[in-house]
């Protein structure tokens, strides 16, 4: 009871500070709550083509299924949680503690998942039906050079099945973010993305238009600012164009870390994002959706 005034004050500040810039229009935001002790800390999100079925990845090696509900205009108005499943090894055992920091998520059309991990840096295929890992991508020696808690943060795959990863930090404020690509045979660093200001990479996805959507966040005081940039990548190896679709003031949203880009029935691209509440009382699991005409 004593904490309620503090939380009300925080929510009030969030509303008062809300502002955005860019081509994206906010069309929905909901708060997702659940009493389960493993619920929260979501850093990855995949929305199905129907715009309702989702899977969210928690950074404590947990997956949560959900079904979004929408109003007559197709905008968010609620969610129902399905399964809450821990990630398991091939043999069905739980993951050791150092192997649990799951960050990036990609869902293939057949339902299989691709998950990137910090701690012991790696990328693994996952079967959501059994909850078990299916196999690990080749792990190059340079993975051991990644910074703890700031490595394999963003994960996506293009229409060819090539896999891309971007670390949360580049090492210097004026150093571009390297993009690591796995083409089915080997890892390479074909290009980099411009780093701008205090924004750090937290998620990415390839949209139905074939472009790369990058989710970034900046911590300013006690609040988070969010930015989404869109890149056109030629032949998977060269940045052709860059566009800022969304940039919010600090406090507009919570700590948005997961992003999924899809096309709705009207033909518009939707950008759906989920926040990592860090399992803290003053934060929340927020699902936010923007629309591009």
PDB file of C-alpha atoms in Angstrom:
ATOM      1  CA  UNK A   1       0.000   0.000   0.000  1.00  0.00           C
ATOM      2  CA  UNK A   2       2.701   2.610   0.843  1.00  0.00           C
ATOM      3  CA  UNK A   3       4.266   2.189  -2.628  1.00  0.00           C
ATOM      4  CA  UNK A   4       1.111   3.076  -4.568  1.00  0.00           C
ATOM      5  CA  UNK A   5       1.571   6.887  -4.474  1.00  0.00           C
ATOM      6  CA  UNK A   6       5.128   6.494  -5.805  1.00  0.00           C
ATOM      7  CA  UNK A   7       3.921   4.338  -8.677  1.00  0.00           C
ATOM      8  CA  UNK A   8       1.075   6.736  -9.462  1.00  0.00           C
ATOM      9  CA  UNK A   9       3.587   9.592  -9.594  1.00  0.00           C
ATOM     10  CA  UNK A  10       5.814   7.631 -11.955  1.00  0.00           C
ATOM     11  CA  UNK A  11       2.890   6.840 -14.289  1.00  0.00           C
ATOM     12  CA  UNK A  12       1.841  10.494 -14.227  1.00  0.00           C
ATOM     13  CA  UNK A  13       5.342  11.541 -15.282  1.00  0.00           C
ATOM     14  CA  UNK A  14       5.296   9.024 -18.129  1.00  0.00           C
ATOM     15  CA  UNK A  15       2.077  10.484 -19.491  1.00  0.00           C
ATOM     16  CA  UNK A  16       3.208  14.091 -19.164  1.00  0.00           C
ATOM     17  CA  UNK A  17       6.521  13.449 -20.920  1.00  0.00           C
ATOM     18  CA  UNK A  18       5.071  11.483 -23.834  1.00  0.00           C
ATOM     19  CA  UNK A  19       6.138  12.757 -27.247  1.00  0.00           C
ATOM     20  CA  UNK A  20       7.385  11.197 -30.460  1.00  0.00           C
ATOM     21  CA  UNK A  21       9.002  12.185 -33.724  1.00  0.00           C
ATOM     22  CA  UNK A  22       9.176  10.300 -37.000  1.00  0.00           C
ATOM     23  CA  UNK A  23       6.916   8.602 -39.536  1.00  0.00           C
ATOM     24  CA  UNK A  24       5.364   6.039 -37.169  1.00  0.00           C
ATOM     25  CA  UNK A  25       1.962   6.555 -35.540  1.00  0.00           C
ATOM     26  CA  UNK A  26       1.175   5.126 -32.101  1.00  0.00           C
ATOM     27  CA  UNK A  27      -1.935   2.949 -32.437  1.00  0.00           C
ATOM     28  CA  UNK A  28      -1.924   0.856 -29.271  1.00  0.00           C
ATOM     29  CA  UNK A  29      -0.334   0.189 -25.902  1.00  0.00           C
ATOM     30  CA  UNK A  30      -1.257  -2.278 -23.200  1.00  0.00           C
ATOM     31  CA  UNK A  31       0.292  -3.499 -19.959  1.00  0.00           C
ATOM     32  CA  UNK A  32       0.759  -7.263 -19.610  1.00  0.00           C
ATOM     33  CA  UNK A  33       0.624  -8.583 -16.053  1.00  0.00           C
ATOM     34  CA  UNK A  34       0.943 -12.063 -14.588  1.00  0.00           C
ATOM     35  CA  UNK A  35       1.714 -13.259 -11.039  1.00  0.00           C
ATOM     36  CA  UNK A  36       4.061 -16.066 -12.080  1.00  0.00           C
ATOM     37  CA  UNK A  37       7.570 -15.450 -10.630  1.00  0.00           C
ATOM     38  CA  UNK A  38       9.234 -16.157 -14.002  1.00  0.00           C
ATOM     39  CA  UNK A  39       7.014 -13.724 -15.905  1.00  0.00           C
ATOM     40  CA  UNK A  40       8.846 -10.576 -17.021  1.00  0.00           C
ATOM     41  CA  UNK A  41      12.215  -9.427 -18.296  1.00  0.00           C
ATOM     42  CA  UNK A  42      11.129  -9.739 -21.939  1.00  0.00           C
ATOM     43  CA  UNK A  43      13.808  -8.873 -24.475  1.00  0.00           C
ATOM     44  CA  UNK A  44      12.533 -10.630 -27.610  1.00  0.00           C
ATOM     45  CA  UNK A  45       9.188 -10.683 -29.441  1.00  0.00           C
ATOM     46  CA  UNK A  46       7.698 -12.400 -32.490  1.00  0.00           C
ATOM     47  CA  UNK A  47       4.214 -11.575 -33.793  1.00  0.00           C
ATOM     48  CA  UNK A  48       2.577 -14.024 -36.206  1.00  0.00           C
ATOM     49  CA  UNK A  49       1.216 -12.922 -39.574  1.00  0.00           C
ATOM     50  CA  UNK A  50      -2.318 -12.939 -38.140  1.00  0.00           C
ATOM     51  CA  UNK A  51      -1.299 -10.128 -35.772  1.00  0.00           C
ATOM     52  CA  UNK A  52      -2.640 -11.915 -32.707  1.00  0.00           C
ATOM     53  CA  UNK A  53      -0.437 -14.881 -31.790  1.00  0.00           C
ATOM     54  CA  UNK A  54       2.840 -13.869 -30.154  1.00  0.00           C
ATOM     55  CA  UNK A  55       5.806 -15.408 -28.399  1.00  0.00           C
ATOM     56  CA  UNK A  56       7.968 -13.384 -26.029  1.00  0.00           C
ATOM     57  CA  UNK A  57      11.451 -14.263 -24.798  1.00  0.00           C
ATOM     58  CA  UNK A  58      12.433 -13.479 -21.219  1.00  0.00           C
ATOM     59  CA  UNK A  59      16.063 -12.875 -20.338  1.00  0.00           C
ATOM     60  CA  UNK A  60      15.927 -15.615 -17.706  1.00  0.00           C
ATOM     61  CA  UNK A  61      15.599 -18.302 -20.410  1.00  0.00           C
ATOM     62  CA  UNK A  62      11.796 -18.374 -20.481  1.00  0.00           C
ATOM     63  CA  UNK A  63       9.298 -18.246 -23.354  1.00  0.00           C
ATOM     64  CA  UNK A  64       5.738 -16.924 -22.985  1.00  0.00           C
ATOM     65  CA  UNK A  65       2.961 -17.487 -25.536  1.00  0.00           C
ATOM     66  CA  UNK A  66       0.158 -14.969 -25.799  1.00  0.00           C
ATOM     67  CA  UNK A  67      -2.866 -14.008 -27.869  1.00  0.00           C
ATOM     68  CA  UNK A  68      -3.447 -10.317 -28.547  1.00  0.00           C
ATOM     69  CA  UNK A  69      -6.985  -8.988 -28.752  1.00  0.00           C
ATOM     70  CA  UNK A  70      -7.845  -6.063 -31.031  1.00  0.00           C
ATOM     71  CA  UNK A  71     -10.688  -3.609 -31.541  1.00  0.00           C
ATOM     72  CA  UNK A  72     -12.680  -3.015 -34.729  1.00  0.00           C
ATOM     73  CA  UNK A  73      -9.817  -0.931 -36.132  1.00  0.00           C
ATOM     74  CA  UNK A  74      -7.296  -3.679 -35.484  1.00  0.00           C
ATOM     75  CA  UNK A  75      -5.651  -1.867 -32.590  1.00  0.00           C
ATOM     76  CA  UNK A  76      -4.476  -3.483 -29.358  1.00  0.00           C
ATOM     77  CA  UNK A  77      -6.893  -3.702 -26.439  1.00  0.00           C
ATOM     78  CA  UNK A  78      -5.768  -6.752 -24.455  1.00  0.00           C
ATOM     79  CA  UNK A  79      -3.792  -9.992 -24.214  1.00  0.00           C
ATOM     80  CA  UNK A  80      -4.266 -13.501 -22.877  1.00  0.00           C
ATOM     81  CA  UNK A  81      -1.241 -15.523 -21.797  1.00  0.00           C
ATOM     82  CA  UNK A  82      -0.800 -19.123 -22.850  1.00  0.00           C
ATOM     83  CA  UNK A  83       2.188 -21.247 -21.900  1.00  0.00           C
ATOM     84  CA  UNK A  84       5.144 -20.057 -19.841  1.00  0.00           C
ATOM     85  CA  UNK A  85       8.029 -22.402 -20.593  1.00  0.00           C
ATOM     86  CA  UNK A  86      11.665 -22.566 -19.474  1.00  0.00           C
ATOM     87  CA  UNK A  87      14.247 -23.162 -22.195  1.00  0.00           C
ATOM     88  CA  UNK A  88      15.708 -26.669 -21.993  1.00  0.00           C
ATOM     89  CA  UNK A  89      18.811 -28.372 -23.292  1.00  0.00           C
ATOM     90  CA  UNK A  90      18.605 -31.105 -25.925  1.00  0.00           C
ATOM     91  CA  UNK A  91      18.364 -33.784 -23.229  1.00  0.00           C
ATOM     92  CA  UNK A  92      15.544 -32.013 -21.407  1.00  0.00           C
ATOM     93  CA  UNK A  93      17.665 -30.609 -18.574  1.00  0.00           C
ATOM     94  CA  UNK A  94      17.406 -26.966 -17.555  1.00  0.00           C
ATOM     95  CA  UNK A  95      20.063 -24.515 -18.655  1.00  0.00           C
ATOM     96  CA  UNK A  96      22.946 -23.795 -16.250  1.00  0.00           C
ATOM     97  CA  UNK A  97      22.836 -20.313 -14.766  1.00  0.00           C
ATOM     98  CA  UNK A  98      25.644 -18.904 -16.928  1.00  0.00           C
ATOM     99  CA  UNK A  99      23.804 -20.145 -20.047  1.00  0.00           C
ATOM    100  CA  UNK A 100      20.418 -18.501 -19.326  1.00  0.00           C
ATOM    101  CA  UNK A 101      20.802 -14.867 -20.423  1.00  0.00           C
ATOM    102  CA  UNK A 102      18.574 -15.101 -23.516  1.00  0.00           C
ATOM    103  CA  UNK A 103      18.240 -11.888 -25.530  1.00  0.00           C
ATOM    104  CA  UNK A 104      17.478 -12.071 -29.267  1.00  0.00           C
ATOM    105  CA  UNK A 105      14.561 -13.920 -30.878  1.00  0.00           C
ATOM    106  CA  UNK A 106      13.559 -14.861 -34.421  1.00  0.00           C
ATOM    107  CA  UNK A 107      10.640 -17.115 -35.376  1.00  0.00           C
ATOM    108  CA  UNK A 108      10.716 -19.051 -38.650  1.00  0.00           C
ATOM    109  CA  UNK A 109       7.525 -19.625 -40.688  1.00  0.00           C
ATOM    110  CA  UNK A 110       7.390 -23.254 -39.499  1.00  0.00           C
ATOM    111  CA  UNK A 111       7.352 -22.135 -35.860  1.00  0.00           C
ATOM    112  CA  UNK A 112      10.935 -22.969 -34.953  1.00  0.00           C
ATOM    113  CA  UNK A 113      12.772 -20.320 -32.990  1.00  0.00           C
ATOM    114  CA  UNK A 114      16.262 -18.900 -33.150  1.00  0.00           C
ATOM    115  CA  UNK A 115      17.598 -17.496 -29.869  1.00  0.00           C
ATOM    116  CA  UNK A 116      20.785 -15.595 -29.043  1.00  0.00           C
ATOM    117  CA  UNK A 117      22.385 -15.653 -25.621  1.00  0.00           C
ATOM    118  CA  UNK A 118      24.735 -13.495 -23.612  1.00  0.00           C
ATOM    119  CA  UNK A 119      26.830 -14.900 -20.763  1.00  0.00           C
ATOM    120  CA  UNK A 120      28.112 -17.817 -22.824  1.00  0.00           C
ATOM    121  CA  UNK A 121      27.723 -16.086 -26.201  1.00  0.00           C
ATOM    122  CA  UNK A 122      25.945 -18.311 -28.733  1.00  0.00           C
ATOM    123  CA  UNK A 123      22.950 -18.756 -31.054  1.00  0.00           C
ATOM    124  CA  UNK A 124      20.694 -21.829 -30.882  1.00  0.00           C
ATOM    125  CA  UNK A 125      17.692 -23.274 -32.686  1.00  0.00           C
ATOM    126  CA  UNK A 126      14.735 -24.107 -30.434  1.00  0.00           C
ATOM    127  CA  UNK A 127      11.599 -26.229 -30.736  1.00  0.00           C
ATOM    128  CA  UNK A 128       8.739 -24.459 -28.914  1.00  0.00           C
ATOM    129  CA  UNK A 129       6.629 -27.630 -28.893  1.00  0.00           C
ATOM    130  CA  UNK A 130       9.081 -29.636 -26.779  1.00  0.00           C
ATOM    131  CA  UNK A 131      10.809 -26.676 -25.138  1.00  0.00           C
ATOM    132  CA  UNK A 132      14.190 -28.116 -26.105  1.00  0.00           C
ATOM    133  CA  UNK A 133      17.145 -26.749 -28.032  1.00  0.00           C
ATOM    134  CA  UNK A 134      17.649 -28.299 -31.467  1.00  0.00           C
ATOM    135  CA  UNK A 135      21.236 -27.349 -32.172  1.00  0.00           C
ATOM    136  CA  UNK A 136      23.756 -24.547 -31.971  1.00  0.00           C
ATOM    137  CA  UNK A 137      25.087 -22.432 -34.830  1.00  0.00           C
ATOM    138  CA  UNK A 138      28.863 -22.560 -35.340  1.00  0.00           C
ATOM    139  CA  UNK A 139      30.507 -20.544 -32.595  1.00  0.00           C
ATOM    140  CA  UNK A 140      33.523 -18.581 -33.892  1.00  0.00           C
ATOM    141  CA  UNK A 141      36.446 -17.759 -31.628  1.00  0.00           C
ATOM    142  CA  UNK A 142      35.683 -14.027 -31.694  1.00  0.00           C
ATOM    143  CA  UNK A 143      32.470 -14.660 -29.721  1.00  0.00           C
ATOM    144  CA  UNK A 144      34.726 -14.992 -26.663  1.00  0.00           C
ATOM    145  CA  UNK A 145      35.814 -11.373 -27.110  1.00  0.00           C
ATOM    146  CA  UNK A 146      32.301  -9.989 -26.638  1.00  0.00           C
ATOM    147  CA  UNK A 147      31.539  -7.857 -23.591  1.00  0.00           C
ATOM    148  CA  UNK A 148      29.417  -9.567 -20.934  1.00  0.00           C
ATOM    149  CA  UNK A 149      25.811  -8.370 -20.796  1.00  0.00           C
ATOM    150  CA  UNK A 150      26.265  -6.313 -23.985  1.00  0.00           C
ATOM    151  CA  UNK A 151      26.857  -8.806 -26.757  1.00  0.00           C
ATOM    152  CA  UNK A 152      24.313 -10.785 -28.826  1.00  0.00           C
ATOM    153  CA  UNK A 153      21.449  -8.416 -28.111  1.00  0.00           C
ATOM    154  CA  UNK A 154      19.653  -8.100 -31.475  1.00  0.00           C
ATOM    155  CA  UNK A 155      18.873 -11.016 -33.778  1.00  0.00           C
ATOM    156  CA  UNK A 156      17.049 -11.308 -37.127  1.00  0.00           C
ATOM    157  CA  UNK A 157      16.961 -13.397 -40.301  1.00  0.00           C
ATOM    158  CA  UNK A 158      16.261 -12.212 -43.839  1.00  0.00           C
ATOM    159  CA  UNK A 159      14.179 -13.899 -46.548  1.00  0.00           C
ATOM    160  CA  UNK A 160      17.161 -16.052 -47.595  1.00  0.00           C
ATOM    161  CA  UNK A 161      17.584 -17.387 -44.096  1.00  0.00           C
ATOM    162  CA  UNK A 162      20.802 -15.472 -43.488  1.00  0.00           C
ATOM    163  CA  UNK A 163      21.137 -14.605 -39.826  1.00  0.00           C
ATOM    164  CA  UNK A 164      22.183 -11.177 -38.562  1.00  0.00           C
ATOM    165  CA  UNK A 165      23.227 -10.043 -35.089  1.00  0.00           C
ATOM    166  CA  UNK A 166      24.146  -6.667 -33.644  1.00  0.00           C
ATOM    167  CA  UNK A 167      25.708  -6.160 -30.178  1.00  0.00           C
ATOM    168  CA  UNK A 168      24.232  -3.703 -27.707  1.00  0.00           C
ATOM    169  CA  UNK A 169      27.440  -1.660 -27.619  1.00  0.00           C
ATOM    170  CA  UNK A 170      30.042  -0.896 -30.270  1.00  0.00           C
ATOM    171  CA  UNK A 171      32.894  -0.047 -27.883  1.00  0.00           C
ATOM    172  CA  UNK A 172      33.045   3.718 -28.517  1.00  0.00           C
ATOM    173  CA  UNK A 173      30.454   6.489 -28.903  1.00  0.00           C
ATOM    174  CA  UNK A 174      31.690   7.290 -32.418  1.00  0.00           C
ATOM    175  CA  UNK A 175      32.165   3.682 -33.571  1.00  0.00           C
ATOM    176  CA  UNK A 176      29.409   2.140 -35.753  1.00  0.00           C
ATOM    177  CA  UNK A 177      27.621  -1.010 -34.578  1.00  0.00           C
ATOM    178  CA  UNK A 178      29.124  -4.050 -36.333  1.00  0.00           C
ATOM    179  CA  UNK A 179      26.636  -6.379 -38.015  1.00  0.00           C
ATOM    180  CA  UNK A 180      27.524 -10.074 -37.799  1.00  0.00           C
ATOM    181  CA  UNK A 181      26.069 -12.302 -40.509  1.00  0.00           C
ATOM    182  CA  UNK A 182      25.847 -16.078 -40.812  1.00  0.00           C
ATOM    183  CA  UNK A 183      25.118 -17.178 -44.390  1.00  0.00           C
ATOM    184  CA  UNK A 184      24.747 -20.872 -43.599  1.00  0.00           C
ATOM    185  CA  UNK A 185      28.459 -21.565 -43.887  1.00  0.00           C
ATOM    186  CA  UNK A 186      30.463 -18.954 -41.988  1.00  0.00           C
ATOM    187  CA  UNK A 187      30.224 -15.791 -39.905  1.00  0.00           C
ATOM    188  CA  UNK A 188      31.346 -12.459 -41.329  1.00  0.00           C
ATOM    189  CA  UNK A 189      31.004  -8.720 -40.644  1.00  0.00           C
ATOM    190  CA  UNK A 190      29.807  -7.379 -44.012  1.00  0.00           C
ATOM    191  CA  UNK A 191      28.731  -3.922 -42.831  1.00  0.00           C
ATOM    192  CA  UNK A 192      28.054  -1.687 -39.839  1.00  0.00           C
ATOM    193  CA  UNK A 193      25.228   0.612 -38.729  1.00  0.00           C
ATOM    194  CA  UNK A 194      25.841   4.214 -37.809  1.00  0.00           C
ATOM    195  CA  UNK A 195      25.922   4.896 -34.077  1.00  0.00           C
ATOM    196  CA  UNK A 196      24.232   8.109 -33.074  1.00  0.00           C
ATOM    197  CA  UNK A 197      24.172   9.705 -29.621  1.00  0.00           C
ATOM    198  CA  UNK A 198      23.506   7.690 -26.484  1.00  0.00           C
ATOM    199  CA  UNK A 199      21.188   5.128 -28.085  1.00  0.00           C
ATOM    200  CA  UNK A 200      22.174   1.460 -27.743  1.00  0.00           C
ATOM    201  CA  UNK A 201      20.899  -1.494 -29.777  1.00  0.00           C
ATOM    202  CA  UNK A 202      18.350  -3.776 -28.088  1.00  0.00           C
ATOM    203  CA  UNK A 203      16.444  -5.513 -30.892  1.00  0.00           C
ATOM    204  CA  UNK A 204      15.867  -5.806 -34.633  1.00  0.00           C
ATOM    205  CA  UNK A 205      13.722  -7.507 -37.247  1.00  0.00           C
ATOM    206  CA  UNK A 206      13.404  -7.714 -41.011  1.00  0.00           C
ATOM    207  CA  UNK A 207      10.040  -6.349 -42.083  1.00  0.00           C
ATOM    208  CA  UNK A 208       7.754  -7.626 -44.869  1.00  0.00           C
ATOM    209  CA  UNK A 209       9.285  -4.912 -47.067  1.00  0.00           C
ATOM    210  CA  UNK A 210      12.664  -6.626 -46.756  1.00  0.00           C
ATOM    211  CA  UNK A 211      14.187  -3.766 -44.771  1.00  0.00           C
ATOM    212  CA  UNK A 212      16.003  -4.028 -41.458  1.00  0.00           C
ATOM    213  CA  UNK A 213      14.278  -2.377 -38.483  1.00  0.00           C
ATOM    214  CA  UNK A 214      16.575  -1.541 -35.569  1.00  0.00           C
ATOM    215  CA  UNK A 215      15.227  -0.881 -32.058  1.00  0.00           C
ATOM    216  CA  UNK A 216      17.409   1.274 -29.806  1.00  0.00           C
ATOM    217  CA  UNK A 217      17.017   2.711 -26.320  1.00  0.00           C
ATOM    218  CA  UNK A 218      18.729   5.320 -24.200  1.00  0.00           C
ATOM    219  CA  UNK A 219      18.596   5.668 -20.410  1.00  0.00           C
ATOM    220  CA  UNK A 220      18.139   9.296 -19.405  1.00  0.00           C
ATOM    221  CA  UNK A 221      17.880   9.811 -15.689  1.00  0.00           C
ATOM    222  CA  UNK A 222      15.317   7.283 -14.461  1.00  0.00           C
ATOM    223  CA  UNK A 223      13.498   6.963 -17.784  1.00  0.00           C
ATOM    224  CA  UNK A 224      13.993   5.373 -21.196  1.00  0.00           C
ATOM    225  CA  UNK A 225      13.895   6.920 -24.664  1.00  0.00           C
ATOM    226  CA  UNK A 226      13.126   4.723 -27.665  1.00  0.00           C
ATOM    227  CA  UNK A 227      14.193   4.950 -31.279  1.00  0.00           C
ATOM    228  CA  UNK A 228      13.445   2.814 -34.349  1.00  0.00           C
ATOM    229  CA  UNK A 229      15.529   3.178 -37.488  1.00  0.00           C
ATOM    230  CA  UNK A 230      14.950   1.427 -40.810  1.00  0.00           C
ATOM    231  CA  UNK A 231      17.725   0.394 -43.201  1.00  0.00           C
ATOM    232  CA  UNK A 232      17.709  -0.859 -46.773  1.00  0.00           C
ATOM    233  CA  UNK A 233      20.411  -3.493 -47.144  1.00  0.00           C
ATOM    234  CA  UNK A 234      21.643  -4.369 -50.650  1.00  0.00           C
ATOM    235  CA  UNK A 235      22.636  -8.010 -51.179  1.00  0.00           C
ATOM    236  CA  UNK A 236      22.833  -8.433 -47.428  1.00  0.00           C
ATOM    237  CA  UNK A 237      26.131  -6.585 -47.401  1.00  0.00           C
ATOM    238  CA  UNK A 238      25.709  -2.842 -47.913  1.00  0.00           C
ATOM    239  CA  UNK A 239      23.560  -0.114 -46.338  1.00  0.00           C
ATOM    240  CA  UNK A 240      21.718   1.777 -49.089  1.00  0.00           C
ATOM    241  CA  UNK A 241      19.485   4.016 -46.982  1.00  0.00           C
ATOM    242  CA  UNK A 242      18.708   4.899 -43.360  1.00  0.00           C
ATOM    243  CA  UNK A 243      15.490   6.402 -41.992  1.00  0.00           C
ATOM    244  CA  UNK A 244      14.409   7.294 -38.451  1.00  0.00           C
ATOM    245  CA  UNK A 245      10.802   6.155 -38.056  1.00  0.00           C
ATOM    246  CA  UNK A 246      10.350   6.821 -34.369  1.00  0.00           C
ATOM    247  CA  UNK A 247      12.148   8.652 -31.581  1.00  0.00           C
ATOM    248  CA  UNK A 248      10.446   9.229 -28.239  1.00  0.00           C
ATOM    249  CA  UNK A 249      11.143  11.489 -25.312  1.00  0.00           C
ATOM    250  CA  UNK A 250      12.379   9.810 -22.130  1.00  0.00           C
ATOM    251  CA  UNK A 251       9.466   8.297 -20.228  1.00  0.00           C
ATOM    252  CA  UNK A 252       7.123   7.842 -23.185  1.00  0.00           C
ATOM    253  CA  UNK A 253       7.423   4.067 -22.877  1.00  0.00           C
ATOM    254  CA  UNK A 254       9.086   1.617 -20.554  1.00  0.00           C
ATOM    255  CA  UNK A 255      12.302  -0.237 -21.433  1.00  0.00           C
ATOM    256  CA  UNK A 256      11.321  -1.482 -24.913  1.00  0.00           C
ATOM    257  CA  UNK A 257      13.698  -4.262 -25.992  1.00  0.00           C
ATOM    258  CA  UNK A 258      11.818  -6.681 -28.263  1.00  0.00           C
ATOM    259  CA  UNK A 259      10.545  -5.788 -31.750  1.00  0.00           C
ATOM    260  CA  UNK A 260       8.470  -7.551 -34.395  1.00  0.00           C
ATOM    261  CA  UNK A 261       7.533  -6.018 -37.761  1.00  0.00           C
ATOM    262  CA  UNK A 262       4.573  -7.324 -39.786  1.00  0.00           C
ATOM    263  CA  UNK A 263       1.870  -6.241 -42.254  1.00  0.00           C
ATOM    264  CA  UNK A 264      -1.794  -5.920 -41.246  1.00  0.00           C
ATOM    265  CA  UNK A 265      -4.906  -6.667 -43.317  1.00  0.00           C
ATOM    266  CA  UNK A 266      -5.055  -3.088 -44.607  1.00  0.00           C
ATOM    267  CA  UNK A 267      -1.548  -3.383 -46.036  1.00  0.00           C
ATOM    268  CA  UNK A 268       0.118  -1.145 -43.436  1.00  0.00           C
ATOM    269  CA  UNK A 269       3.324  -2.144 -41.676  1.00  0.00           C
ATOM    270  CA  UNK A 270       3.026  -2.466 -37.914  1.00  0.00           C
ATOM    271  CA  UNK A 271       5.902  -2.296 -35.447  1.00  0.00           C
ATOM    272  CA  UNK A 272       5.092  -4.145 -32.226  1.00  0.00           C
ATOM    273  CA  UNK A 273       7.466  -3.876 -29.259  1.00  0.00           C
ATOM    274  CA  UNK A 274       7.667  -5.274 -25.730  1.00  0.00           C
ATOM    275  CA  UNK A 275       9.447  -3.932 -22.662  1.00  0.00           C
ATOM    276  CA  UNK A 276      11.843  -5.552 -20.224  1.00  0.00           C
ATOM    277  CA  UNK A 277      10.627  -4.677 -16.732  1.00  0.00           C
ATOM    278  CA  UNK A 278      13.859  -5.988 -15.142  1.00  0.00           C
ATOM    279  CA  UNK A 279      11.558  -7.611 -12.543  1.00  0.00           C
ATOM    280  CA  UNK A 280      11.269  -4.229 -10.794  1.00  0.00           C
ATOM    281  CA  UNK A 281       8.108  -2.878  -9.194  1.00  0.00           C
ATOM    282  CA  UNK A 282       8.329   0.582 -10.744  1.00  0.00           C
ATOM    283  CA  UNK A 283       8.640  -0.856 -14.262  1.00  0.00           C
ATOM    284  CA  UNK A 284       6.078  -2.818 -16.242  1.00  0.00           C
ATOM    285  CA  UNK A 285       5.730  -5.212 -19.165  1.00  0.00           C
ATOM    286  CA  UNK A 286       4.356  -2.939 -21.857  1.00  0.00           C
ATOM    287  CA  UNK A 287       3.362  -3.947 -25.389  1.00  0.00           C
ATOM    288  CA  UNK A 288       3.412  -0.979 -27.759  1.00  0.00           C
ATOM    289  CA  UNK A 289       2.372  -0.828 -31.410  1.00  0.00           C
ATOM    290  CA  UNK A 290       3.078   1.760 -34.111  1.00  0.00           C
ATOM    291  CA  UNK A 291       1.764   1.862 -37.671  1.00  0.00           C
ATOM    292  CA  UNK A 292       3.418   2.989 -40.906  1.00  0.00           C
ATOM    293  CA  UNK A 293       1.167   3.985 -43.788  1.00  0.00           C
TER     294      UNK A 293
END
